[in-house]
Coordinates of C-alpha atoms in Angstrom, one line a residue:
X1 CA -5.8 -2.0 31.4
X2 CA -2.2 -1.3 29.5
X3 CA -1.5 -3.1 26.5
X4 CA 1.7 -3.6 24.6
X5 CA 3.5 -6.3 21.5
X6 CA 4.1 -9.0 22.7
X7 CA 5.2 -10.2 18.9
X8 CA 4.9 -9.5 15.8
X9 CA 4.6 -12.4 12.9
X10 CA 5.5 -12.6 9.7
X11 CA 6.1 -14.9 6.9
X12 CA 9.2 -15.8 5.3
X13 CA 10.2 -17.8 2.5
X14 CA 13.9 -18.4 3.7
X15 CA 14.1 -18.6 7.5
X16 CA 18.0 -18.5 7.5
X17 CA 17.7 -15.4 5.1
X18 CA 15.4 -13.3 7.3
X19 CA 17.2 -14.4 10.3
X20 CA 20.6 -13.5 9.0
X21 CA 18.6 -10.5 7.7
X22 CA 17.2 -9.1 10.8
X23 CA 20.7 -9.9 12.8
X24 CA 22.7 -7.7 10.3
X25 CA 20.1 -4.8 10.3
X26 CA 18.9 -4.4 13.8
X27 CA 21.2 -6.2 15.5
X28 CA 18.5 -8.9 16.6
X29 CA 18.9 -12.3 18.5
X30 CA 17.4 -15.1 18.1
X31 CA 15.4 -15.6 21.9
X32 CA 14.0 -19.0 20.3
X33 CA 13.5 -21.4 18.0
X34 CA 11.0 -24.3 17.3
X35 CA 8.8 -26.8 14.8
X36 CA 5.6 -27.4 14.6
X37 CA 5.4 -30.2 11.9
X38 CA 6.3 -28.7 8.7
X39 CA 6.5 -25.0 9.9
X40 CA 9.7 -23.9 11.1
X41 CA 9.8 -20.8 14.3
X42 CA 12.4 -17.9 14.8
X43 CA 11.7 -15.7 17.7
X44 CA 13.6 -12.7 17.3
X45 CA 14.4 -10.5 20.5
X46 CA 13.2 -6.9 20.4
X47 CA 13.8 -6.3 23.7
X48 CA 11.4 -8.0 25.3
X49 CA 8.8 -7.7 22.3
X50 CA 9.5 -10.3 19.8
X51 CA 9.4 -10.7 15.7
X52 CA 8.2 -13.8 14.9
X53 CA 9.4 -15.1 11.4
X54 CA 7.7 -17.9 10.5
X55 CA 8.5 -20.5 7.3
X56 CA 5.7 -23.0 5.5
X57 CA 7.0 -25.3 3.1
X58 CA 4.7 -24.5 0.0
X59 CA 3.7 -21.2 0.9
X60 CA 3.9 -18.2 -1.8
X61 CA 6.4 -16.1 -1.8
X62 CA 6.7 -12.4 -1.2
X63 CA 3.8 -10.5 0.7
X64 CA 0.8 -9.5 -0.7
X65 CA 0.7 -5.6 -2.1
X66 CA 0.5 -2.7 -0.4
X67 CA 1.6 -1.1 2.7
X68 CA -0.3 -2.6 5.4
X69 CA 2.1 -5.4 6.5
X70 CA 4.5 -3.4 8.9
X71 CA 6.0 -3.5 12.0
X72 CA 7.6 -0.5 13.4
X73 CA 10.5 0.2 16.2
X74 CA 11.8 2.9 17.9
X75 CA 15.8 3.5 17.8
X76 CA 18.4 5.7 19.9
X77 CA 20.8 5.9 17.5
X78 CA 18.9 6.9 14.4
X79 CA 22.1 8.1 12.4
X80 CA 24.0 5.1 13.2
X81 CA 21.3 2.4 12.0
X82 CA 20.4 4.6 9.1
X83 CA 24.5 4.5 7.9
X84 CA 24.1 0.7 8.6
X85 CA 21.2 0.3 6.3
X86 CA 22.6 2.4 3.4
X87 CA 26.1 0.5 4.0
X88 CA 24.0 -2.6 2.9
X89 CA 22.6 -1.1 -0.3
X90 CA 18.9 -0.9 0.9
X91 CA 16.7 1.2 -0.5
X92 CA 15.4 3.5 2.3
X93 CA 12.5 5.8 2.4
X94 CA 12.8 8.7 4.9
X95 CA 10.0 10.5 6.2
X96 CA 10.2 14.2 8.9
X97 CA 7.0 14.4 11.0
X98 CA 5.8 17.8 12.0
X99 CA 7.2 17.2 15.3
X100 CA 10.6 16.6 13.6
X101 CA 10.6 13.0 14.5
X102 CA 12.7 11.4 11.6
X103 CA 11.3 8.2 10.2
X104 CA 13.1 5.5 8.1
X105 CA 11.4 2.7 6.0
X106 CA 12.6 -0.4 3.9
X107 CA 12.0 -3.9 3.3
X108 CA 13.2 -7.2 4.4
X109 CA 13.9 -9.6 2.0
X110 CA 10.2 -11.1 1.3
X111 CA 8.9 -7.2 1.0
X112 CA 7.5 -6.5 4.5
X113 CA 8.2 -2.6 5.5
X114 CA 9.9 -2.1 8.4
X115 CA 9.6 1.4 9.8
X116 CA 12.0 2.9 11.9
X117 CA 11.6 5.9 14.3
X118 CA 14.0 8.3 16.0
X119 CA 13.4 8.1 20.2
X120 CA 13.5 11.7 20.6
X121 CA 13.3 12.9 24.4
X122 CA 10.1 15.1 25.3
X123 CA 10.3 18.4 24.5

């Protein structure tokens, strides 16, 4: 059997903000949107994988602490997004693997880290 992401979720206190958030960062589109009583939907196209971003009226804000809530993607142009992000005043962390894979992280507006990883060709 071969597995991959279909989607990730996560929740948002401002669905326009992380939508508008996600566009401007990673260049995403919305593939869909929907409402399911009180809980407003934003798939966001990753290619064929999706980031959810899901809004509940009443629900706290921010994400709970810690490092664990993350999602991760791959990018050819590492130097390109990385300019991007630092031309929007993010606050990156940057991480070399052994392998030399470079590694970006930061966080959306409600404090989810987003990791970022150079596609390097096989060696």
């Amino acid at each position: 059997m071969r597995a991959s992401i279909d989607h990730v979720g996560l929740h948002v206190s401002n669905l326009e903000k992380a939508v508008d958030f996600y566009r401007q960062t990673l260049g995403l589109k919305i593939h869909k949107r929907m409402r399911v009583g009180e809980v407003e939907i934003a798939f966001l196209d990753l290619n064929g994988t999706y980031l959810e971003l899901v809004q509940r009226p009443g629900s706290p804000e921010g994400t709970p602490p810690g490092r664990w809530s993350h999602f991760a993607v791959y990018v050819d142009e590492f130097d390109e997004l990385v300019s991007r992000l630092e031309g929007l005043g993010l606050e990156l962390r940057r991480v070399k693997l052994p392998d030399g894979t470079r590694i970006v992280f930061f966080k959306d507006p409600d404090g989810h880290d987003i990791e970022v990883l150079e596609r390097r060709v096989a060696q």
